[in-house]
Amino acid sequence: MDTVSEKPLWGIDMGGTKLEGVVLKSVRGTESIFRDRIPTEADQGYDHVITQVKKLVDLMKAKTGLKPERIGFGTPGISDPTSGLMKNCNSTILNGKNLRADLETILNLPVTLANDANCFALAETKFGVVKQKFPTAEVIFGVIMGSGVGGGIVVNGKVINGLQGIGGEWGHNFSDESGGPCYCGKTGCVETVISGTSLERFYFEQSGNKKLLKDIVADYKRDPVAQKTIERLIHFFGLSLSVIINILDPDVIVIGGGVGNIDLLYGPGMEALEKFVFNTRLETPVVKPMLGDSAGVFGAALLVS
Ligand SMILES: [Zn+2]
């Protein structure tokens, strides 16, 4: 038996409001020795967030009686492979900071960082829907379509970060000018067209009324503006996702997040996708995830497997 794979895996998911830690018993499954969360308290600044991480790790050590050799971290945004500085974080206090170096200094051990969508893709591959339903899949594209849109690529069990750390960042591919300006500085990114936030904004611009995404979806058949919003989502979802299939042709696509939960994406959305894919038929399975909120923290731990 492989002794390395029997080691506990330590992971921390750095969210905007909470820091969640897990110690998995081993790479073989989701059985945890520790799992808990503390507030990030991001409003108190970057240095405070770093001390909160230290506090969580100390708690993890105390509760398990173990010491980690390395810890995986799921983060918003990306650690730039060249400069080491964080970039593209929507929780902007991390941007421009050398998070890896600061964590390694305060924790006195090596850390591995990956963005939260990469962690999601990795966790669903190793523990979630890919493992359960597509165990022979080698190339997986995972995307979180929530208030933002993030993506990650896993090949043969490893995250593909890419030369610049932007591998799989589908959310900032160009989709349509109508999305308008994106926080990343570009215009018409996938995120500005099909994220939950942008769908609610589109509905408001068209109707003058504010409506939550779940209500827009629920009113799809009786509210013409809701119908327009959802039909636009379906069109640009198909168009934008076809780019991933034409370039990567993954074995499975896993779609998480609140928008990913909209059932219409798996009916009319697939027809829209098929129209734009460079093939006469669409064979790619596009599926919902199975791990729910746990994917982020499990994926962080799997970074050190
Ligand atoms: Zn963007």
GROMACS .gro file of C-alpha atoms and ligand atoms in nm:
model
  306
    1MET     CA    1   0.000   0.000   0.000
    2ASP     CA    2   0.117   0.350  -0.085
    3THR     CA    3   0.220   0.509   0.245
    4VAL     CA    4   0.213   0.868   0.112
    5SER     CA    5  -0.158   0.844   0.029
    6GLU     CA    6  -0.237   0.739   0.387
    7LYS     CA    7  -0.118   1.068   0.533
    8PRO     CA    8  -0.375   1.317   0.664
    9LEU     CA    9  -0.431   1.611   0.429
   10TRP     CA   10  -0.464   1.966   0.564
   11GLY     CA   11  -0.664   2.223   0.373
   12ILE     CA   12  -0.803   2.571   0.434
   13ASP     CA   13  -1.063   2.748   0.223
   14MET     CA   14  -1.012   3.125   0.246
   15GLY     CA   15  -1.353   3.277   0.191
   16GLY     CA   16  -1.447   3.643   0.213
   17THR     CA   17  -1.645   3.585   0.533
   18LYS     CA   18  -1.510   3.260   0.677
   19LEU     CA   19  -1.192   3.056   0.692
   20GLU     CA   20  -1.274   2.687   0.686
   21GLY     CA   21  -1.021   2.420   0.777
   22VAL     CA   22  -1.025   2.045   0.727
   23VAL     CA   23  -0.792   1.761   0.810
   24LEU     CA   24  -0.885   1.468   0.589
   25LYS     CA   25  -0.791   1.127   0.716
   26SER     CA   26  -0.631   1.046   0.378
   27VAL     CA   27  -0.661   1.106   0.005
   28ARG     CA   28  -0.892   0.808  -0.018
   29GLY     CA   29  -1.210   0.981   0.094
   30THR     CA   30  -1.394   1.260   0.266
   31GLU     CA   31  -1.362   1.124   0.619
   32SER     CA   32  -1.234   1.413   0.831
   33ILE     CA   33  -1.036   1.423   1.155
   34PHE     CA   34  -1.115   1.796   1.190
   35ARG     CA   35  -1.348   2.038   1.024
   36ASP     CA   36  -1.442   2.382   1.150
   37ARG     CA   37  -1.456   2.747   1.050
   38ILE     CA   38  -1.374   3.085   1.197
   39PRO     CA   39  -1.460   3.433   1.065
   40THR     CA   40  -1.215   3.588   0.815
   41GLU     CA   41  -1.277   3.939   0.952
   42ALA     CA   42  -1.151   4.082   0.623
   43ASP     CA   43  -1.276   4.428   0.723
   44GLN     CA   44  -0.989   4.442   0.976
   45GLY     CA   45  -0.731   4.423   0.697
   46TYR     CA   46  -0.487   4.187   0.536
   47ASP     CA   47  -0.250   4.143   0.831
   48HIS     CA   48  -0.543   4.050   1.054
   49VAL     CA   49  -0.659   3.786   0.804
   50ILE     CA   50  -0.312   3.628   0.816
   51THR     CA   51  -0.329   3.610   1.197
   52GLN     CA   52  -0.678   3.455   1.169
   53VAL     CA   53  -0.528   3.180   0.951
   54LYS     CA   54  -0.262   3.119   1.218
   55LYS     CA   55  -0.537   3.100   1.480
   56LEU     CA   56  -0.725   2.840   1.274
   57VAL     CA   57  -0.414   2.629   1.216
   58ASP     CA   58  -0.333   2.639   1.588
   59LEU     CA   59  -0.687   2.521   1.658
   60MET     CA   60  -0.650   2.239   1.402
   61LYS     CA   61  -0.323   2.129   1.566
   62ALA     CA   62  -0.471   2.141   1.915
   63LYS     CA   63  -0.785   1.947   1.824
   64THR     CA   64  -0.610   1.674   1.624
   65GLY     CA   65  -0.282   1.647   1.815
   66LEU     CA   66  -0.113   1.644   1.471
   67LYS     CA   67   0.128   1.872   1.290
   68PRO     CA   68   0.101   1.934   0.916
   69GLU     CA   69   0.400   1.910   0.681
   70ARG     CA   70   0.224   2.127   0.427
   71ILE     CA   71  -0.117   2.296   0.393
   72GLY     CA   72  -0.326   2.355   0.082
   73PHE     CA   73  -0.517   2.684   0.052
   74GLY     CA   74  -0.813   2.765  -0.167
   75THR     CA   75  -0.815   3.139  -0.238
   76PRO     CA   76  -1.015   3.387  -0.436
   77GLY     CA   77  -0.809   3.498  -0.737
   78ILE     CA   78  -0.466   3.370  -0.831
   79SER     CA   79  -0.110   3.371  -0.704
   80ASP     CA   80   0.094   3.501  -0.999
   81PRO     CA   81   0.360   3.237  -1.076
   82THR     CA   82   0.617   3.501  -1.176
   83SER     CA   83   0.578   3.770  -0.908
   84GLY     CA   84   0.422   3.556  -0.634
   85LEU     CA   85   0.168   3.832  -0.577
   86MET     CA   86  -0.207   3.773  -0.562
   87LYS     CA   87  -0.415   3.904  -0.851
   88ASN     CA   88  -0.771   3.892  -0.983
   89CYS     CA   89  -0.921   3.847  -0.635
   90ASN     CA   90  -1.272   3.986  -0.608
   91SER     CA   91  -1.209   4.020  -0.233
   92THR     CA   92  -0.954   4.284  -0.316
   93ILE     CA   93  -0.760   4.307   0.011
   94LEU     CA   94  -0.548   4.012  -0.109
   95ASN     CA   95  -0.454   4.169  -0.443
   96GLY     CA   96  -0.088   4.271  -0.467
   97LYS     CA   97   0.005   4.075  -0.153
   98ASN     CA   98   0.252   3.788  -0.140
   99LEU     CA   99   0.004   3.562   0.035
  100ARG     CA  100   0.212   3.248  -0.008
  101ALA     CA  101   0.522   3.402   0.151
  102ASP     CA  102   0.322   3.559   0.433
  103LEU     CA  103   0.145   3.232   0.514
  104GLU     CA  104   0.471   3.035   0.500
  105THR     CA  105   0.635   3.284   0.736
  106ILE     CA  106   0.360   3.289   0.996
  107LEU     CA  107   0.294   2.912   0.980
  108ASN     CA  108   0.659   2.811   0.934
  109LEU     CA  109   0.576   2.547   0.674
  110PRO     CA  110   0.528   2.526   0.296
  111VAL     CA  111   0.185   2.599   0.152
  112THR     CA  112   0.020   2.533  -0.184
  113LEU     CA  113  -0.230   2.785  -0.317
  114ALA     CA  114  -0.498   2.745  -0.582
  115ASN     CA  115  -0.802   2.946  -0.662
  116ASP     CA  116  -1.137   2.829  -0.533
  117ALA     CA  117  -1.265   2.714  -0.874
  118ASN     CA  118  -0.956   2.496  -0.918
  119CYS     CA  119  -1.024   2.349  -0.573
  120PHE     CA  120  -1.385   2.287  -0.671
  121ALA     CA  121  -1.279   2.105  -0.991
  122LEU     CA  122  -1.021   1.897  -0.803
  123ALA     CA  123  -1.262   1.796  -0.525
  124GLU     CA  124  -1.542   1.700  -0.765
  125THR     CA  125  -1.288   1.499  -0.965
  126LYS     CA  126  -1.142   1.305  -0.673
  127PHE     CA  127  -1.441   1.277  -0.439
  128GLY     CA  128  -1.750   1.406  -0.617
  129VAL     CA  129  -1.953   1.354  -0.930
  130VAL     CA  130  -1.659   1.263  -1.155
  131LYS     CA  131  -1.537   0.990  -0.922
  132GLN     CA  132  -1.890   0.858  -0.869
  133LYS     CA  133  -2.019   0.869  -1.226
  134PHE     CA  134  -1.723   0.907  -1.463
  135PRO     CA  135  -1.437   0.723  -1.290
  136THR     CA  136  -1.230   0.687  -1.609
  137ALA     CA  137  -1.246   1.058  -1.700
  138GLU     CA  138  -0.901   1.216  -1.742
  139VAL     CA  139  -0.974   1.575  -1.843
  140ILE     CA  140  -1.226   1.769  -1.635
  141PHE     CA  141  -1.344   2.126  -1.661
  142GLY     CA  142  -1.513   2.256  -1.347
  143VAL     CA  143  -1.683   2.591  -1.322
  144ILE     CA  144  -1.856   2.780  -1.042
  145MET     CA  145  -2.134   2.997  -1.182
  146GLY     CA  146  -2.242   3.199  -0.881
  147SER     CA  147  -2.217   3.569  -0.801
  148GLY     CA  148  -1.900   3.548  -1.017
  149VAL     CA  149  -1.779   3.286  -1.264
  150GLY     CA  150  -1.459   3.089  -1.200
  151GLY     CA  151  -1.325   2.783  -1.378
  152GLY     CA  152  -1.062   2.515  -1.328
  153ILE     CA  153  -0.903   2.239  -1.533
  154VAL     CA  154  -0.794   1.906  -1.388
  155VAL     CA  155  -0.592   1.660  -1.599
  156ASN     CA  156  -0.506   1.317  -1.463
  157GLY     CA  157  -0.584   1.431  -1.109
  158LYS     CA  158  -0.376   1.751  -1.120
  159VAL     CA  159  -0.487   2.113  -1.146
  160ILE     CA  160  -0.354   2.290  -1.456
  161ASN     CA  161  -0.250   2.634  -1.329
  162GLY     CA  162  -0.082   2.743  -1.651
  163LEU     CA  163   0.220   2.963  -1.727
  164GLN     CA  164   0.056   3.276  -1.589
  165GLY     CA  165  -0.168   3.110  -1.331
  166ILE     CA  166  -0.480   3.180  -1.536
  167GLY     CA  167  -0.547   2.826  -1.663
  168GLY     CA  168  -0.921   2.762  -1.677
  169GLU     CA  169  -1.023   3.124  -1.605
  170TRP     CA  170  -1.323   3.099  -1.832
  171GLY     CA  171  -1.514   3.368  -1.641
  172HIS     CA  172  -1.297   3.634  -1.803
  173ASN     CA  173  -1.313   3.507  -2.159
  174PHE     CA  174  -1.490   3.753  -2.380
  175SER     CA  175  -1.860   3.670  -2.419
  176ASP     CA  176  -2.060   3.975  -2.527
  177GLU     CA  177  -2.024   4.355  -2.518
  178SER     CA  178  -2.368   4.382  -2.356
  179GLY     CA  179  -2.218   4.253  -2.031
  180GLY     CA  180  -2.044   4.587  -1.988
  181PRO     CA  181  -1.735   4.658  -1.772
  182CYS     CA  182  -1.593   4.383  -1.550
  183TYR     CA  183  -1.404   4.433  -1.223
  184CYS     CA  184  -1.101   4.283  -1.403
  185GLY     CA  185  -1.078   4.590  -1.626
  186LYS     CA  186  -1.210   4.426  -1.941
  187THR     CA  187  -1.554   4.445  -2.099
  188GLY     CA  188  -1.808   4.175  -2.177
  189CYS     CA  189  -1.644   3.891  -1.980
  190VAL     CA  190  -1.847   3.569  -1.939
  191GLU     CA  191  -1.889   3.675  -1.574
  192THR     CA  192  -2.054   4.003  -1.676
  193VAL     CA  193  -2.309   3.818  -1.889
  194ILE     CA  194  -2.406   3.497  -1.709
  195SER     CA  195  -2.314   3.531  -1.339
  196GLY     CA  196  -2.600   3.555  -1.091
  197THR     CA  197  -2.514   3.919  -1.022
  198SER     CA  198  -2.517   4.011  -1.391
  199LEU     CA  199  -2.844   3.827  -1.457
  200GLU     CA  200  -3.012   4.017  -1.175
  201ARG     CA  201  -2.866   4.341  -1.311
  202PHE     CA  202  -2.990   4.263  -1.662
  203TYR     CA  203  -3.339   4.194  -1.527
  204PHE     CA  204  -3.336   4.526  -1.339
  205GLU     CA  205  -3.215   4.720  -1.645
  206GLN     CA  206  -3.487   4.568  -1.859
  207SER     CA  207  -3.778   4.594  -1.614
  208GLY     CA  208  -3.691   4.867  -1.366
  209ASN     CA  209  -3.766   4.614  -1.090
  210LYS     CA  210  -3.528   4.427  -0.864
  211LYS     CA  211  -3.575   4.052  -0.854
  212LEU     CA  212  -3.356   3.778  -0.709
  213LEU     CA  213  -3.224   3.515  -0.948
  214LYS     CA  214  -3.435   3.241  -0.791
  215ASP     CA  215  -3.750   3.447  -0.852
  216ILE     CA  216  -3.644   3.528  -1.207
  217VAL     CA  217  -3.610   3.153  -1.267
  218ALA     CA  218  -3.941   3.077  -1.093
  219ASP     CA  219  -4.125   3.344  -1.299
  220TYR     CA  220  -3.965   3.238  -1.626
  221LYS     CA  221  -4.295   3.131  -1.785
  222ARG     CA  222  -4.519   3.419  -1.671
  223ASP     CA  223  -4.289   3.723  -1.669
  224PRO     CA  224  -4.168   3.827  -2.017
  225VAL     CA  225  -3.857   4.002  -1.879
  226ALA     CA  226  -3.768   3.694  -1.674
  227GLN     CA  227  -3.808   3.487  -1.990
  228LYS     CA  228  -3.582   3.726  -2.182
  229THR     CA  229  -3.322   3.709  -1.902
  230ILE     CA  230  -3.320   3.329  -1.896
  231GLU     CA  231  -3.317   3.293  -2.276
  232ARG     CA  232  -3.021   3.530  -2.290
  233LEU     CA  233  -2.846   3.321  -2.022
  234ILE     CA  234  -2.907   3.003  -2.221
  235HIS     CA  235  -2.777   3.154  -2.544
  236PHE     CA  236  -2.457   3.296  -2.396
  237PHE     CA  237  -2.400   2.991  -2.174
  238GLY     CA  238  -2.400   2.772  -2.488
  239LEU     CA  239  -2.191   3.013  -2.691
  240SER     CA  240  -1.932   3.070  -2.418
  241LEU     CA  241  -1.901   2.708  -2.304
  242SER     CA  242  -1.855   2.587  -2.663
  243VAL     CA  243  -1.514   2.757  -2.658
  244ILE     CA  244  -1.403   2.526  -2.375
  245ILE     CA  245  -1.519   2.217  -2.563
  246ASN     CA  246  -1.359   2.322  -2.890
  247ILE     CA  247  -1.022   2.383  -2.725
  248LEU     CA  248  -1.005   2.134  -2.439
  249ASP     CA  249  -1.273   1.877  -2.535
  250PRO     CA  250  -1.296   1.761  -2.171
  251ASP     CA  251  -1.434   1.421  -2.069
  252VAL     CA  252  -1.674   1.587  -1.822
  253ILE     CA  253  -1.785   1.942  -1.740
  254VAL     CA  254  -1.906   2.005  -1.383
  255ILE     CA  255  -2.113   2.317  -1.321
  256GLY     CA  256  -2.154   2.444  -0.967
  257GLY     CA  257  -2.289   2.761  -0.808
  258GLY     CA  258  -2.637   2.910  -0.791
  259VAL     CA  259  -2.663   2.968  -1.167
  260GLY     CA  260  -2.533   2.617  -1.235
  261ASN     CA  261  -2.831   2.489  -1.040
  262ILE     CA  262  -3.081   2.618  -1.299
  263ASP     CA  263  -3.230   2.307  -1.461
  264LEU     CA  264  -3.295   2.483  -1.794
  265LEU     CA  265  -2.919   2.482  -1.856
  266TYR     CA  266  -2.928   2.103  -1.886
  267GLY     CA  267  -3.213   2.104  -2.144
  268PRO     CA  268  -3.230   2.414  -2.364
  269GLY     CA  269  -2.877   2.505  -2.247
  270MET     CA  270  -2.740   2.187  -2.403
  271GLU     CA  271  -2.919   2.264  -2.731
  272ALA     CA  272  -2.759   2.608  -2.732
  273LEU     CA  273  -2.420   2.453  -2.659
  274GLU     CA  274  -2.458   2.193  -2.934
  275LYS     CA  275  -2.526   2.469  -3.187
  276PHE     CA  276  -2.185   2.625  -3.126
  277VAL     CA  277  -1.966   2.317  -3.078
  278PHE     CA  278  -1.746   2.210  -3.369
  279ASN     CA  279  -1.913   1.873  -3.404
  280THR     CA  280  -2.239   1.740  -3.541
  281ARG     CA  281  -2.339   1.610  -3.199
  282LEU     CA  282  -2.262   1.688  -2.837
  283GLU     CA  283  -2.129   1.395  -2.637
  284THR     CA  284  -1.976   1.590  -2.349
  285PRO     CA  285  -2.147   1.516  -2.017
  286VAL     CA  286  -2.236   1.846  -1.845
  287VAL     CA  287  -2.335   1.769  -1.487
  288LYS     CA  288  -2.410   1.920  -1.148
  289PRO     CA  289  -2.161   1.869  -0.863
  290MET     CA  290  -2.218   1.637  -0.567
  291LEU     CA  291  -2.013   1.784  -0.282
  292GLY     CA  292  -2.204   2.107  -0.222
  293ASP     CA  293  -2.025   2.360  -0.002
  294SER     CA  294  -1.761   2.104   0.094
  295ALA     CA  295  -1.587   2.110  -0.247
  296GLY     CA  296  -1.379   2.419  -0.167
  297VAL     CA  297  -1.220   2.292   0.153
  298PHE     CA  298  -1.179   1.933   0.028
  299GLY     CA  299  -1.013   2.067  -0.287
  300ALA     CA  300  -0.775   2.277  -0.077
  301ALA     CA  301  -0.670   1.964   0.117
  302LEU     CA  302  -0.630   1.766  -0.208
  303LEU     CA  303  -0.375   2.022  -0.329
  304VAL     CA  304  -0.124   1.859  -0.096
  305SER     CA  305  -0.206   1.497  -0.187
  306ZN      ZN  306  -1.344   4.010  -1.638
   0.00000   0.00000   0.00000
